Coordinates of C-alpha atoms and ligand atoms in Angstrom, one line a residue:
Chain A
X32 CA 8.1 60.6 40.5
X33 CA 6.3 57.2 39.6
X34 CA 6.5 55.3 43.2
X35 CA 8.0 52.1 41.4
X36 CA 10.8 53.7 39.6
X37 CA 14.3 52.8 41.2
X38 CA 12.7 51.0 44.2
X39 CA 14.0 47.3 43.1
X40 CA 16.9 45.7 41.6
X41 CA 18.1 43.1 39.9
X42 CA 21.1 42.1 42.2
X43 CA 21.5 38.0 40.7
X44 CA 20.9 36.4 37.7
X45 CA 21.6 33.0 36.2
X46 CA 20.9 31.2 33.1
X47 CA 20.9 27.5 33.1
X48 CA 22.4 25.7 29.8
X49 CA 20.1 25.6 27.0
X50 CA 19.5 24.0 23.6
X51 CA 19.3 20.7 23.9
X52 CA 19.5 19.2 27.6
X53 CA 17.3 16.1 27.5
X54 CA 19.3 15.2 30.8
X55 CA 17.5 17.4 32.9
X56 CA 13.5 18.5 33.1
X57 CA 12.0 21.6 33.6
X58 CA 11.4 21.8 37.5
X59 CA 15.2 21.2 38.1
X60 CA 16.2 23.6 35.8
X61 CA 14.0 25.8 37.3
X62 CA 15.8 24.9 40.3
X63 CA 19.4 25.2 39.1
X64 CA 18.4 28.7 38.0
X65 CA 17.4 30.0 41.3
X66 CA 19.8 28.5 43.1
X67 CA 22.7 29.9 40.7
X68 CA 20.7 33.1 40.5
X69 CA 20.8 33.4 44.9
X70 CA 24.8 32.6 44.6
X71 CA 25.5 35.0 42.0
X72 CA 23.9 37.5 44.5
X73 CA 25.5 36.4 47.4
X74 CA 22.4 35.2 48.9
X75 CA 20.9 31.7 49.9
X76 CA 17.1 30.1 49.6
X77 CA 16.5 31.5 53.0
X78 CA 16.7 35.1 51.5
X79 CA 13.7 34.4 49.5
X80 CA 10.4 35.3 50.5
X81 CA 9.0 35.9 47.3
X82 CA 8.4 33.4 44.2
X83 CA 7.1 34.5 40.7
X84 CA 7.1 31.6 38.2
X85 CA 5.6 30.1 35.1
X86 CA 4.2 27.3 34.5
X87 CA 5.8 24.7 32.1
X88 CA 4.4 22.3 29.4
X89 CA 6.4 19.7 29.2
X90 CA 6.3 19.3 33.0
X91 CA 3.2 21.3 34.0
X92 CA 1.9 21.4 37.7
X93 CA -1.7 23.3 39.2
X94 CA 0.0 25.7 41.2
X95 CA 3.5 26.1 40.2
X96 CA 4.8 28.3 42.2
X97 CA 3.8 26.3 45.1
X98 CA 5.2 23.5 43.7
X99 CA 8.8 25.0 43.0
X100 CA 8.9 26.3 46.7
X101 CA 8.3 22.9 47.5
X102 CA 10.9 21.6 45.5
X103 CA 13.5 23.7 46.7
X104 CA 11.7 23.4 50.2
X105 CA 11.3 27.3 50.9
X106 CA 8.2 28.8 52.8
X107 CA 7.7 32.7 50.9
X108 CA 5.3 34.7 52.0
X109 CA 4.3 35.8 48.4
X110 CA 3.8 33.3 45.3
X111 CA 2.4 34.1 42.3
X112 CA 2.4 31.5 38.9
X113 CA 2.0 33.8 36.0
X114 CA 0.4 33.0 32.5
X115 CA 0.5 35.6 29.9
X116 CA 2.4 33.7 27.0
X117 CA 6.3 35.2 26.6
X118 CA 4.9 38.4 28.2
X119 CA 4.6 36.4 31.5
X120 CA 8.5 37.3 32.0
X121 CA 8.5 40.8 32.0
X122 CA 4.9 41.2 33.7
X123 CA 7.2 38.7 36.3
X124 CA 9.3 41.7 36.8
X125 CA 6.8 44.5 37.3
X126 CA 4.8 42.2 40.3
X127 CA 8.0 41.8 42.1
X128 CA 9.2 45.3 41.8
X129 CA 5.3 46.0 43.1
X130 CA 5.5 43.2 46.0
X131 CA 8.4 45.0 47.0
X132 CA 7.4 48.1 47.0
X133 CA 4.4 47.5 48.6
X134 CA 6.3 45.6 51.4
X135 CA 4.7 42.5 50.3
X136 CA 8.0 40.8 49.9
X137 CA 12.0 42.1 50.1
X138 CA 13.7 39.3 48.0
X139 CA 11.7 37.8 45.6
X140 CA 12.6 35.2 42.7
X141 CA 11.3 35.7 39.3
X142 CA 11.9 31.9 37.3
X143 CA 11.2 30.1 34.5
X144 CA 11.8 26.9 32.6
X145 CA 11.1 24.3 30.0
X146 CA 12.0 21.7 28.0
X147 CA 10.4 22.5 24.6
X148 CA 12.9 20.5 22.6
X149 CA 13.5 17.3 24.5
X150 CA 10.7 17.3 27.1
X151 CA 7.4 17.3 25.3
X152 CA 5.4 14.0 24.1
X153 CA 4.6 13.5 20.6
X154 CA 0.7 14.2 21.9
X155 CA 1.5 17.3 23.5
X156 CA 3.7 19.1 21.2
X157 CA 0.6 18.6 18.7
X158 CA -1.5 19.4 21.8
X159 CA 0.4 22.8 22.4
X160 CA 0.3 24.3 18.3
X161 CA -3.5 23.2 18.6
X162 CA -4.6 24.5 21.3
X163 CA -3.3 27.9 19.9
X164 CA -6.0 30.1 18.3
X165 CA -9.7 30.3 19.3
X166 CA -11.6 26.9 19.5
X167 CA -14.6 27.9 17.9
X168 CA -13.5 30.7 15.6
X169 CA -10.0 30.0 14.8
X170 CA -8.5 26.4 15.5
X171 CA -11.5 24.8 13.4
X172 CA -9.8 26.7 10.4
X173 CA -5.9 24.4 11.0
X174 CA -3.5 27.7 12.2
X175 CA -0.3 27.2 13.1
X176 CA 1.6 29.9 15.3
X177 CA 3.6 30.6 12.8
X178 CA 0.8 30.9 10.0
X179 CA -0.8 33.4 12.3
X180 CA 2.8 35.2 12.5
X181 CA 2.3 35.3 8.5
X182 CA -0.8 37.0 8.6
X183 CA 0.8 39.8 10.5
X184 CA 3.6 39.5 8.2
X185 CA 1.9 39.9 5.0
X186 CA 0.1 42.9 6.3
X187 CA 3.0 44.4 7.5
X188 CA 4.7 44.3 4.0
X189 CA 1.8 45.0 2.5
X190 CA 1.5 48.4 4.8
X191 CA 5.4 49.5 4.3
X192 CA 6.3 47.7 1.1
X193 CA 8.9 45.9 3.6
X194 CA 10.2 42.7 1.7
X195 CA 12.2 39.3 3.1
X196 CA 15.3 40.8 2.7
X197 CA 14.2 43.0 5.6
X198 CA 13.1 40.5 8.2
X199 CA 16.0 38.0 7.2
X200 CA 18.5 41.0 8.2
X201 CA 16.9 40.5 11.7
X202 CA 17.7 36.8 11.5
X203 CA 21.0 37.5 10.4
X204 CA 21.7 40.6 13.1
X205 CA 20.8 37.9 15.8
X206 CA 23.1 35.0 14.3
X207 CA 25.9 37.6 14.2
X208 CA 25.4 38.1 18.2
X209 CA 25.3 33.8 18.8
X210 CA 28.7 33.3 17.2
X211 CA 29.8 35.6 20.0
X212 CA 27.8 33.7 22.8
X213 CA 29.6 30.4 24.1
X214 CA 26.3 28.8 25.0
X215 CA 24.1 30.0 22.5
X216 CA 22.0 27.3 20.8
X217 CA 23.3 28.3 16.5
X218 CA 26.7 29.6 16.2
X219 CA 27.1 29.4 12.4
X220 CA 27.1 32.7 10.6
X221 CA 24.1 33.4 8.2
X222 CA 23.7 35.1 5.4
X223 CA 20.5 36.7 4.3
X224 CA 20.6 34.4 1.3
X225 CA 21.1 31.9 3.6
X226 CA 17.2 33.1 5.1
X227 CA 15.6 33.4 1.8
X228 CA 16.6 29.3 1.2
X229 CA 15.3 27.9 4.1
X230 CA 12.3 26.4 3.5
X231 CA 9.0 27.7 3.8
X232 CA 7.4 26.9 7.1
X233 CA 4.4 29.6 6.7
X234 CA 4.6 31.8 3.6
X235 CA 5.8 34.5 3.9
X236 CA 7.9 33.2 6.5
X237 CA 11.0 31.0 6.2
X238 CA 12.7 28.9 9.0
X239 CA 15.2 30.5 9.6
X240 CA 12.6 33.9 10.2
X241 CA 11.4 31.7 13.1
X242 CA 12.9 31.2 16.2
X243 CA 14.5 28.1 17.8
X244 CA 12.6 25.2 20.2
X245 CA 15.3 25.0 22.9
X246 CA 14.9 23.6 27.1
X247 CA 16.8 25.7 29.2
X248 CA 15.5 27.8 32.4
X249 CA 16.5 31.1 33.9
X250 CA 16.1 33.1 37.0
X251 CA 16.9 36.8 38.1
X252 CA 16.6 37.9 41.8
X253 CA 15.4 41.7 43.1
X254 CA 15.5 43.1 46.1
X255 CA 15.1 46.9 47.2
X256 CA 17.5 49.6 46.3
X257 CA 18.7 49.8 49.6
X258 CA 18.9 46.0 50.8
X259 CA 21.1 46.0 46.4
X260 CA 23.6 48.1 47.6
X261 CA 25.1 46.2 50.6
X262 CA 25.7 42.8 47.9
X263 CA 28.0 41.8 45.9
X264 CA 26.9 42.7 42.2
X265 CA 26.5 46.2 41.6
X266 CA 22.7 46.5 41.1
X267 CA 20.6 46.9 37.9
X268 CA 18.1 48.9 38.8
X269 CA 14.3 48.8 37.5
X270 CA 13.5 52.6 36.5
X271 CA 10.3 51.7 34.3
X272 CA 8.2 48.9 33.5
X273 CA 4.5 49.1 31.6
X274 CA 2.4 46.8 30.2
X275 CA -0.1 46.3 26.8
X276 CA -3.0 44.6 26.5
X277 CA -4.6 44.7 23.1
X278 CA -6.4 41.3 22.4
X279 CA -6.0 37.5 23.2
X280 CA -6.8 36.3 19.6
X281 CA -5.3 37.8 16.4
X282 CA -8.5 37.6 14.6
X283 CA -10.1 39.9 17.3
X284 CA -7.3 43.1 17.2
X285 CA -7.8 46.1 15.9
X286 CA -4.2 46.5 14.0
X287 CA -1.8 44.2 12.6
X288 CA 0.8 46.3 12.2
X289 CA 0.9 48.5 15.1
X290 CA 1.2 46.6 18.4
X291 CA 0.1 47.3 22.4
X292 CA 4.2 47.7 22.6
X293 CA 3.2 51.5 21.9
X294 CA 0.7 51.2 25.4
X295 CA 3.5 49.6 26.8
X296 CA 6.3 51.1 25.8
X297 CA 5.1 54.5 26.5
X298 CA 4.2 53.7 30.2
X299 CA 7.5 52.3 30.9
X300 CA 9.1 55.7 29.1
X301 CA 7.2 57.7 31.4
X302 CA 7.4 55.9 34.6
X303 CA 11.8 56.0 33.9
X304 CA 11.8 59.4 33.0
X305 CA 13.6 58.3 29.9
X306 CA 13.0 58.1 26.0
X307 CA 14.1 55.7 23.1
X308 CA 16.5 58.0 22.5
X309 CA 17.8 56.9 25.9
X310 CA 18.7 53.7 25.6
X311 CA 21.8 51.9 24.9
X312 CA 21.2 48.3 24.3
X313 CA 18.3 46.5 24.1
X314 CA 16.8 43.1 24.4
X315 CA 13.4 42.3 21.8
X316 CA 11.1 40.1 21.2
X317 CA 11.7 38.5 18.3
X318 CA 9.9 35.0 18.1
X319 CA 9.8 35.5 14.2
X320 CA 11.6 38.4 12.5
X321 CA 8.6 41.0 11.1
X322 CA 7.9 40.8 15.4
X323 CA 11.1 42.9 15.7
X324 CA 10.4 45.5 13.0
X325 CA 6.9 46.6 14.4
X326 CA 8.3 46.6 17.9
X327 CA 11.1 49.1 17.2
X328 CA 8.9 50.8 15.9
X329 CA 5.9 50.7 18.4
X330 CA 8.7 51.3 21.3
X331 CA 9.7 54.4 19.2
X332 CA 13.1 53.3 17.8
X333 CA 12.1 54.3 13.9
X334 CA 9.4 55.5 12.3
X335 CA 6.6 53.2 10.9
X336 CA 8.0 51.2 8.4
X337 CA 11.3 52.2 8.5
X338 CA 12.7 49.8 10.6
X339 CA 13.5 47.4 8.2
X340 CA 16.2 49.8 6.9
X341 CA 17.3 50.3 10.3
X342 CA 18.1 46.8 11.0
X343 CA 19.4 46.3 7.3
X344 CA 21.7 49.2 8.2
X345 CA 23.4 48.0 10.8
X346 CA 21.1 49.2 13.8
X347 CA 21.1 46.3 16.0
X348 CA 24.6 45.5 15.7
X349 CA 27.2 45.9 18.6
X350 CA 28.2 48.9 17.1
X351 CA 25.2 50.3 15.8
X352 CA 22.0 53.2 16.8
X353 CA 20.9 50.4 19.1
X354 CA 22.5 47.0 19.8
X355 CA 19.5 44.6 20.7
X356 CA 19.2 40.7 21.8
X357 CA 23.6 40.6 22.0
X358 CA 23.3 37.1 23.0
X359 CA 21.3 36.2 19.9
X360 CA 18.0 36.5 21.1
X361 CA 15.2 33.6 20.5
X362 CA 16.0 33.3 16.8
X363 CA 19.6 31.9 17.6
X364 CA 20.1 31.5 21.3
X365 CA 17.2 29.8 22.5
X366 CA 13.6 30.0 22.6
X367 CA 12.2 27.7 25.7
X368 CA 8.3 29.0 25.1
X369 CA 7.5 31.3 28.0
X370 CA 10.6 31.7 29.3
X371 CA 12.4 32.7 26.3
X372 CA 12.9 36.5 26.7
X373 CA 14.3 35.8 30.4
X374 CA 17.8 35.6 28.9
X375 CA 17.4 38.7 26.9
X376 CA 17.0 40.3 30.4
X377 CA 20.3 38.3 32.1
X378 CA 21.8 39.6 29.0
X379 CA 20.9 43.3 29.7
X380 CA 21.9 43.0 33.2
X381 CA 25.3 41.7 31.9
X382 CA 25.3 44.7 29.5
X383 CA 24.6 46.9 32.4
X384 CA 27.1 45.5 34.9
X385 CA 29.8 45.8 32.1
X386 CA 30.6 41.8 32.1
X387 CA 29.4 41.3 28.6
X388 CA 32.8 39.9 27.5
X389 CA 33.2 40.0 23.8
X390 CA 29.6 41.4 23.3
X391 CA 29.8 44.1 25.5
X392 CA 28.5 47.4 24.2
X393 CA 31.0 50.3 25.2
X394 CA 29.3 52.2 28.6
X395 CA 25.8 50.9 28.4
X396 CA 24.2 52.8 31.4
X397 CA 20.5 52.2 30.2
X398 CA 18.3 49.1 28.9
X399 CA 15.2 48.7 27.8
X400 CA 13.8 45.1 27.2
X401 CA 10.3 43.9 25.6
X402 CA 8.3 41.1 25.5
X403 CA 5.2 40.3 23.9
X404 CA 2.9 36.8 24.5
X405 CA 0.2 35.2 22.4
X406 CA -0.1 36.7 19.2
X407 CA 1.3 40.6 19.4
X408 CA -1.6 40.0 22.8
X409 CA 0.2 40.6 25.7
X410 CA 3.2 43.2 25.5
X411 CA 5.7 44.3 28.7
X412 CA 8.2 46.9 28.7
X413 CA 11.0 46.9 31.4
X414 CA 13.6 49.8 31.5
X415 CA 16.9 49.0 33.4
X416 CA 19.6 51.0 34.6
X417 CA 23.3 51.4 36.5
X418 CA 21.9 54.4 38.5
X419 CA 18.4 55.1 40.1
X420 CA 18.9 58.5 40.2
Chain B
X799 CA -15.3 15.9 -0.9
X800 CA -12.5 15.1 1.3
X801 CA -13.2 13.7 4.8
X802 CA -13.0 16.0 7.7
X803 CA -12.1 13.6 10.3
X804 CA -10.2 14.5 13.1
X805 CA -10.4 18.3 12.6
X806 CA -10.6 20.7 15.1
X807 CA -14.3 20.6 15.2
X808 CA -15.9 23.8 17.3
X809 CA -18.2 22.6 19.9
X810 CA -20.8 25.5 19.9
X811 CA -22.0 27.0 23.2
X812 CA -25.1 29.0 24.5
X813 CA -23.8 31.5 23.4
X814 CA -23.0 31.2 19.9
X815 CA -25.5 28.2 18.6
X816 CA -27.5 30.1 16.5
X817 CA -24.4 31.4 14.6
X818 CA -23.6 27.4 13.6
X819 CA -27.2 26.4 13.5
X820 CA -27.4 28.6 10.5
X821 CA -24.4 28.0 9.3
X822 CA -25.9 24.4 9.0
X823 CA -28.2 26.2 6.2
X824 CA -24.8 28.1 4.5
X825 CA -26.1 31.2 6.5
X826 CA -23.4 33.9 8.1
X827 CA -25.0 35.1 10.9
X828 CA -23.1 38.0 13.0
X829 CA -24.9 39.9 15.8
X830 CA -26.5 43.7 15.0
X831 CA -26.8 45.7 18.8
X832 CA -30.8 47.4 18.5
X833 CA -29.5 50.3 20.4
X834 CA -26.6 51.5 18.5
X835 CA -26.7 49.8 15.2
X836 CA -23.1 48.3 15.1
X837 CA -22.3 44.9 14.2
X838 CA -20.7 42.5 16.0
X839 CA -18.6 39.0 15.8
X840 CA -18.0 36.9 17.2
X841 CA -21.2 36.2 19.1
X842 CA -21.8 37.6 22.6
X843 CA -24.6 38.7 25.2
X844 CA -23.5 42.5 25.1
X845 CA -22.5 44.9 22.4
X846 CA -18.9 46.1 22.8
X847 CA -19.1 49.1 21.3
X848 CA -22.5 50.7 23.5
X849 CA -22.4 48.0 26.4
X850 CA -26.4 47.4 25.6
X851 CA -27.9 44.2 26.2
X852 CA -30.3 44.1 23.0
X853 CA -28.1 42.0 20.5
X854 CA -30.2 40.6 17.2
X855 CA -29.1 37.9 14.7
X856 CA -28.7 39.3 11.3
X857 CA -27.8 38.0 8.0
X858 CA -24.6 39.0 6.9
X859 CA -24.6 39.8 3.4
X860 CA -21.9 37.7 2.8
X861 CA -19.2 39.9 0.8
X862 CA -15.7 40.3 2.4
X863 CA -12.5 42.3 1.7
X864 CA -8.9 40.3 2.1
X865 CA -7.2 41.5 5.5
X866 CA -4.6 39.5 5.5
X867 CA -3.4 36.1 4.4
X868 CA -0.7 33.9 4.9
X869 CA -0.1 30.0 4.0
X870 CA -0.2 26.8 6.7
X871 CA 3.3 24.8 5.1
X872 CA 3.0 23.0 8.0
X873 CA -0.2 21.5 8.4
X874 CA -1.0 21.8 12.5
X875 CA -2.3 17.5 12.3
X876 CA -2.7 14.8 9.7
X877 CA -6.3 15.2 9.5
X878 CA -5.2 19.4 7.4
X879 CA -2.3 17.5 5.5
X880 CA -4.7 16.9 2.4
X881 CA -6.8 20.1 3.1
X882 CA -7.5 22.7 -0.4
X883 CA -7.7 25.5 2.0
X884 CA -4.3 25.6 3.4
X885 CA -4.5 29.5 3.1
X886 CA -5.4 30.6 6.7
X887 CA -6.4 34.8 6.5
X888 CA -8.4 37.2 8.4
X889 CA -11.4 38.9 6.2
X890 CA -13.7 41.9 7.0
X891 CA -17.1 41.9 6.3
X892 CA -19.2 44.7 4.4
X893 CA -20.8 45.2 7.8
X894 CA -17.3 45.4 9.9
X895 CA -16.4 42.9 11.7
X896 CA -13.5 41.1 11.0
X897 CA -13.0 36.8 11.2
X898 CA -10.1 34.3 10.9
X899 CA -11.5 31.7 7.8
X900 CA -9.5 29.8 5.0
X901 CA -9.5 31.1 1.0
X902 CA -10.9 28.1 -0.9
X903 CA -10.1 27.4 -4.9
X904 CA -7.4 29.7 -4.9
X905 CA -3.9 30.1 -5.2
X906 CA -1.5 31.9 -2.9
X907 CA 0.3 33.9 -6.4
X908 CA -3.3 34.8 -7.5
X909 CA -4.6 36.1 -4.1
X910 CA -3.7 40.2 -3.0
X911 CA -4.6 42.1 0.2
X912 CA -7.6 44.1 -0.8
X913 CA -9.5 41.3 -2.8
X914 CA -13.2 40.8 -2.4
X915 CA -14.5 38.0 -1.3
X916 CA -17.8 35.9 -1.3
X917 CA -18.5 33.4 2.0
X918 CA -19.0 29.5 1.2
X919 CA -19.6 26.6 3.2
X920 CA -17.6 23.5 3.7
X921 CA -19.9 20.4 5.2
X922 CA -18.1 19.0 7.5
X923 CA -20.3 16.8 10.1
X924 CA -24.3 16.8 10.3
X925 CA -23.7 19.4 12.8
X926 CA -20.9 21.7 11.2
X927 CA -21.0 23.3 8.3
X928 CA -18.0 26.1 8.3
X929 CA -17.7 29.2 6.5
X930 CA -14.7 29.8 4.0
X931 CA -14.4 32.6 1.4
X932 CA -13.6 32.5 -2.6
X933 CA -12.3 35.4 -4.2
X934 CA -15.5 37.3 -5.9
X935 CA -14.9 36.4 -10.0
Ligands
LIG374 ZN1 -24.5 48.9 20.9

């Protein structure tokens, strides 16, 4: 037995509002989230002795960490300010299971915030899409993050003869779950002709293949299996968590079309005991839509290049093989940068404590969630469930 | 010839200033490791493939094949609004390694994964010349 699996637990989680909430920055909703996050637990700021953040962009600080202790004046004994891109949130989750393991911590905080819609300067928005990419090798040549999403794009269609039709299904799968979610950032219904209008942001990809620019901030607390028991939520449980590393820059990996989520993906598998076969709802990364198809299929969902069928068949709905990102995921809940996939895991814990509402997929007893930073660079695999046994 | 101002320009470093210095002179230099014969971009001290120390600067022949491609809509600043080369792709060499670069005097509808491709230079300071790729007529 792997020495991590079913030692932690998720036992609080909150998510802040998100969209567009130019009233508040990202350090206090950073704040709000952990605070809501200890009272959803049952516990208070003195509980916390460990702190896992990332830093934010709009409001960015040297040592963040230490600087959101000092906001919400707590003194941990473990801090750690995480940079790995969207993968930062997941990774968040495999240190503090580790920390407390190791008995470097008993409750720690993961959090995360930002203000990507409302709380970035003219200069550094433009700062933040060119500073993406290489500064010798790539920048020079005027990428965009989403013109370096097309280049996987095109080589993934080119690969599996997948089309637009395909990746807008994704879009329209996630819009489905928003119209369910009272706070999700788009609640209109899509249609994939809807996708193929929206204008072209970086052909092959349209807008609405790309996912939202949203402030919001969220915040789960863990604590050991034993210490979960005793509070008020019933626990969510981490049986498996693995990570991917396969590159930094796009230009320097080795396969566009096949990701480190199979590294990752595979570690967490073996470290739960489980298999994709497993699984009963899942949360994905899914910054732009071809992102989703390889990571099924990386994490073992489909077969290479059948994914696109799978989602166009139904396979992510509610009722479908696997119902993924229920609350609408980052293409029509929120994406807040970094912090983005945090509320695909709140809405896996929700799954998993049956409190989904209208969304809730019948008996869900196991999760897996995914999250990849960079450019398909950094992936991390987390797989939850009711019972650590 | 449009003006490059306000560009990302790359600011070369120990490491890699022989790579633009010959580019200055339309030259594709990529790195060849003297123990184990593989070539190598982009430039550094060690080979990745053998872990040897004994990198030399060759001459890349300068023929490509299409990786990938995909089209900036968006330009990332003002200074790429007016830019011919709004098609950003990734290209492998004859000699293996792969590199990000822009398609120049080309169409997205005429361009397929697969194409061959021949390097050219765009001028842009006294200092920076930087290699793009045209599809081989
Ligand atoms: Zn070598």
């Amino acid at each position: 037995m792997h020495p991590l699996r079913g030692v932690a637990a998720i036992v609080g989680t909150c998510d802040t509002e998100v969209g567009i909430v130019p009233d508040k920055g990202p350090t206090e909703l950073c704040s709000q989230a952990i605070r809501g996050a200890l009272d959803d637990a049952g516990l208070t700021l003195a509980d916390v002795d460990g702190l896992i953040t990332c830093n934010s962009m709009a409001d960015p600080y040297m040592y963040h960490a230490e600087m959101m202790a000092e906001y919400l004046q707590i003194f941990p004994g473990y801090t750690l300010s995480l940079g790995a891109g969207g993968g930062a949130t997941f990774a968040a989750l495999h240190h503090a299971a580790s920390a407390i393991a190791t008995g470097m911590a008993d409750t720690v905080v993961v959090a995360m915030a930002e203000c990507l819609r409302t709380g970035l300067t003219r200069d550094q928005a433009m700062a933040m899409q060119s500073s993406s990419g290489h500064p010798q090798f790539e920048r020079p040549y005027g990428p965009t993050v989403p013109a370096f999403y097309g280049l996987v794009a095109r080589a993934y269609m080119d690969a599996y003869g997948a089309t637009s039709e395909h990746f807008a299904a994704v879009a329209v799968s996630a819009r489905d779950h928003a119209c369910r979610h009272p706070f999700a950032q788009m609640r209109e219904p899509i249609t994939i002709e809807d996708v193929l209008a929206s204008r072209m942001i970086a052909d092959p990809l349209h807008l609405l293949d790309c996912s939202l620019v949203s402030d919001g901030g969220c915040a789960v607390v863990l604590t050991s299996a034993e210490r979960a028991r005793d509070l008020r939520q019933s626990p969510v449980y981490l049986l498996g968590a693995g990570e991917g590393h396969s590159h930094e820059h796009i230009s320097a990996t080795h396969n566009l079309v096949t990701s480190a989520a199979a590294d990752s993906g595979r570690r967490a598998y073996e470290m739960a005991g489980v298999g994709p076969g497993d699984i009963d709802v899942a949360g994905i990364y899914d910054c732009f839509t071809p992102v989703v198809l390889i990571e099924l299929e990386d994490l073992g969902f489909c077969g290479k290049g059948e994914a696109g069928d799978f989602v166009t068949q139904g396979g992510l709905a509610l009722d479908g093989a696997l119902p993924t990102n229920t609350h609408g995921g980052l293409l029509s809940h929120s994406h807040t940068g970094n912090p983005g996939s945090m509320f695909a895991l709140t809405e896996c814990v929700a799954q998993l404590r049956h409190s989904a509402g209208d969304r809730q997929v019948a008996d869900a007893q196991t999760a897996l969630v995914h999250a990849q930073g960079g450019i398909l660079s950094s992936h991390c695999t987390v797989i939850l469930g009711r019972e650590n046994t | 010839m449009s003006t490059h101002e306000g560009k990302n320009l790359p600011r070369p470093t120990p490491e890699t200033q022989a790579y633009w210095d010959a580019a200055k002179d339309h030259r594709l230099l990529i790195q060849q490791c003297s123990d184990c014969d593989t070539h190598q971009f982009y430039p550094r001290p060690h080979c990745t493939q053998c872990g040897g120390m004994n990198m030399d600067w060759v001459e890349a022949n300068g023929s490509a094949t299409l990786v990938s491609y995909s089209v900036i809509n968006r330009p990332v600043s003002k200074a790429y609004a007016d830019d011919d080369s709004a098609i950003l792709a990734l290209v492998r060499l004859v000699e293996g390694p792969q590199m990000m670069t822009n398609i120049v005097d080309c169409g997205l509808a005429d361009l397929a994964i697969g194409d061959a491709l021949t390097v050219v230079f765009e001028d842009w300071t006294d200092e920076i010349s930087m290699p793009k790729f045209k599809r081989t007529r």
